[in-house]
C-alpha positions as a Markdown table, in Angstrom:
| # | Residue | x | y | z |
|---|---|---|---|---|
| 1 | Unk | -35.7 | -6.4 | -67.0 |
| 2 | Unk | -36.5 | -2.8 | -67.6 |
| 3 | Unk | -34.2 | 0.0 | -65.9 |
| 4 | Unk | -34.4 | 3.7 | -65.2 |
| 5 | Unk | -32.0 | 5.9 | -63.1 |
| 6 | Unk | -32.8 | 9.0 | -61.6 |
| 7 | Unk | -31.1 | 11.0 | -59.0 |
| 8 | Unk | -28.6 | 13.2 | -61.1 |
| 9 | Unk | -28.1 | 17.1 | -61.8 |
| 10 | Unk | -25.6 | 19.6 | -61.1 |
| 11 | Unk | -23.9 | 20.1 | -58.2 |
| 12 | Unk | -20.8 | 21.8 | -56.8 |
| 13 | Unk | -17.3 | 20.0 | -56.1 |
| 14 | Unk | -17.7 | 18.7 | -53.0 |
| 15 | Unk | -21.3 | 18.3 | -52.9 |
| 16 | Unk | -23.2 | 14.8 | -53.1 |
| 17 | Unk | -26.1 | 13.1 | -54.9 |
| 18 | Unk | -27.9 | 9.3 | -54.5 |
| 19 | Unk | -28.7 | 7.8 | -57.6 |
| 20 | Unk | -31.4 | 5.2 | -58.1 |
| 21 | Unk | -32.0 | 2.7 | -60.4 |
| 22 | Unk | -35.8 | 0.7 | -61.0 |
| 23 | Unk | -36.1 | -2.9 | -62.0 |
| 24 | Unk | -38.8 | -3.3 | -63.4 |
| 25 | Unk | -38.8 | -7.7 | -62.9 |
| 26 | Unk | -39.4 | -9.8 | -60.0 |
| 27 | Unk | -35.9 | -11.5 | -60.5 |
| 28 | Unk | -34.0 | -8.7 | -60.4 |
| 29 | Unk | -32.9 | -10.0 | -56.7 |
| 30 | Unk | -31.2 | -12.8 | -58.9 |
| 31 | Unk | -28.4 | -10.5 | -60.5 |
| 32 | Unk | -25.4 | -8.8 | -59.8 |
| 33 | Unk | -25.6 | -5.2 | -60.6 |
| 34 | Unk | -23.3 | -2.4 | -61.9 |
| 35 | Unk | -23.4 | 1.4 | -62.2 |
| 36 | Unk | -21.1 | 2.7 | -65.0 |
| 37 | Unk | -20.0 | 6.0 | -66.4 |
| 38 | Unk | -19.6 | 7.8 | -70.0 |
| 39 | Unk | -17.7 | 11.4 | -69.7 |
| 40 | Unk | -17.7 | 13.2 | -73.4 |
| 41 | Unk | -15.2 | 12.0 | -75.6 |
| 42 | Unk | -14.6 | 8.9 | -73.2 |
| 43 | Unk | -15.3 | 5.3 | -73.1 |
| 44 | Unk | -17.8 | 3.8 | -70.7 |
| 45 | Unk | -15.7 | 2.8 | -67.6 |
| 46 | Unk | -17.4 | 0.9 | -64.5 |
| 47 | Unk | -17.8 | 2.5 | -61.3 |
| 48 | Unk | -19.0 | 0.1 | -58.7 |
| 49 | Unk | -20.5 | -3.7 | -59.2 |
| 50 | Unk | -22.7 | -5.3 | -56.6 |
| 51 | Unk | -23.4 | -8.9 | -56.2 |
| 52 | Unk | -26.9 | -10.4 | -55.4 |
| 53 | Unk | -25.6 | -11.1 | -51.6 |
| 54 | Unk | -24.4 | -7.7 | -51.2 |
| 55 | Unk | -20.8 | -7.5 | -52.3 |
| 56 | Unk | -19.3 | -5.0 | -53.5 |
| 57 | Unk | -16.5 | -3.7 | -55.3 |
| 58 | Unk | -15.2 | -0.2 | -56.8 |
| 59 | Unk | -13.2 | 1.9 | -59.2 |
| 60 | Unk | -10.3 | 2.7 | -57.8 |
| 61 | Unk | -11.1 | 6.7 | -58.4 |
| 62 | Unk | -14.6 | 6.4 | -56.5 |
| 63 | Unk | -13.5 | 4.1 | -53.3 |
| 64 | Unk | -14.2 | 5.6 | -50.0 |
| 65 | Unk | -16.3 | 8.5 | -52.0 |
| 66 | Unk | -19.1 | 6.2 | -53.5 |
| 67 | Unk | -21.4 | 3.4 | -52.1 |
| 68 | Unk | -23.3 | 1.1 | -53.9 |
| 69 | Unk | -26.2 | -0.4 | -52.4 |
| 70 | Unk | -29.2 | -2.7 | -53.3 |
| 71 | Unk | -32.7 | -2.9 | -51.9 |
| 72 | Unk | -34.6 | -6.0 | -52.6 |
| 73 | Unk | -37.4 | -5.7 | -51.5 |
| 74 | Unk | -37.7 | -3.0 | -53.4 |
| 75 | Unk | -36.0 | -4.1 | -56.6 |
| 76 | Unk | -34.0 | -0.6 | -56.5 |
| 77 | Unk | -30.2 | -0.5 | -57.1 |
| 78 | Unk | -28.6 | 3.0 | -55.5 |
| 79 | Unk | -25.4 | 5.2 | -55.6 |
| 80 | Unk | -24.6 | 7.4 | -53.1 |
| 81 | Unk | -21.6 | 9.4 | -54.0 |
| 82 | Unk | -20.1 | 12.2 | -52.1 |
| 83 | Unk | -17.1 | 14.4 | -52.3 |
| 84 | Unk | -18.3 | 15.0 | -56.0 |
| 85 | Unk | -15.4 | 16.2 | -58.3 |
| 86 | Unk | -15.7 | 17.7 | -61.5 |
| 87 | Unk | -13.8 | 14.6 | -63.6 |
| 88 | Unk | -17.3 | 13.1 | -62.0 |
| 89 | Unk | -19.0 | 14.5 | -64.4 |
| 90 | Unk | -20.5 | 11.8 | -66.8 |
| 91 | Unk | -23.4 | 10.5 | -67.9 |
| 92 | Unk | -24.8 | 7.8 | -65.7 |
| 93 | Unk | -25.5 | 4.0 | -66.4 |
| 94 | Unk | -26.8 | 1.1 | -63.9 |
| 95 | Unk | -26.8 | -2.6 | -65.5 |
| 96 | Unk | -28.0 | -6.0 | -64.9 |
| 97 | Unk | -26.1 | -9.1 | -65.4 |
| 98 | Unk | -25.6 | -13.1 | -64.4 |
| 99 | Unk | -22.2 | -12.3 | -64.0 |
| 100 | Unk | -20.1 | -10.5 | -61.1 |
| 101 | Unk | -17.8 | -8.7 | -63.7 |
| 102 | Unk | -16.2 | -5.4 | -64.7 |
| 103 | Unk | -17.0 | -6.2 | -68.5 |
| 104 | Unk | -19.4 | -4.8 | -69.8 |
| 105 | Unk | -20.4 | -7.2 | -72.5 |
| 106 | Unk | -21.3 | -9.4 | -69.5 |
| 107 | Unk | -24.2 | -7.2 | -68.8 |
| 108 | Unk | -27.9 | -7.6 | -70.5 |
| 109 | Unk | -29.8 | -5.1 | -69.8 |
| 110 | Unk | -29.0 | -1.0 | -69.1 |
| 111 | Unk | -31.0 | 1.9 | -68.1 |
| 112 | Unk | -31.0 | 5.2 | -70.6 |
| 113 | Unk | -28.8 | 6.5 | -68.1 |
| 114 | Unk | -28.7 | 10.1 | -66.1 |
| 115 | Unk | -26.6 | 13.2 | -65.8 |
| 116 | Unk | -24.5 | 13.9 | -63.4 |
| 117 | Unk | -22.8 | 17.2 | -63.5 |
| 118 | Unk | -20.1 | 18.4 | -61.0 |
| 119 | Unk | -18.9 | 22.3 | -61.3 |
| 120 | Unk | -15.7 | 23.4 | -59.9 |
């Protein structure tokens, strides 16, 4: 399974941005899917998971801001996130795995990631 995101840049507090993520495989209707974030200097941290029925389940410092979502059909993973902050500010990551699962050793395959950038 090949990813890519797209969907970030800069943007003021406050301000939103949708994040997509392609699959490039047939099967990826088959896995649960996470996005993830790396600020500089930070570790990688998980942001929101989404099972393969729809499920969901977030950071606590993104609930009621974020929404993950999945399309099928399409084989496209989103992010919508809104009330952007600047501690938002991190490089980008979705992931495929077998597993429902905050770890991230769990997950085999990631995109390159994209920026997001929030200014205050």
């Amino acid at each position: 399974v090949q990813l890519v995101e797209s969907g970030g840049g800069s943007v003021q507090s406050g301000g939103s941005l949708r994040l997509s993520c392609a699959a490039s495989a047939y099967t990826y209707s088959r896995y649960s899917m996470g996005w993830f974030r790396q600020a500089p200097g930070k570790e990688r941290e998980g942001v929101a998971l989404i099972k393969r029925d729809g499920g969901t389940s977030y950071a606590d410092s993104v609930k009621g801001r974020f929404t993950i979502s999945r399309d099928n059909a399409k084989n496209t993973l989103y992010l919508q996130m809104n009330s952007l902050k600047p501690e938002d500010t991190a490089m980008y990551y979705c992931a495929a795995s077998n597993y429902y699962t905050w770890k991230q050793s769990r997950y085999d395959y990631w995109g390159q990631g994209t920026q997001v950038t929030v200014s205050s």
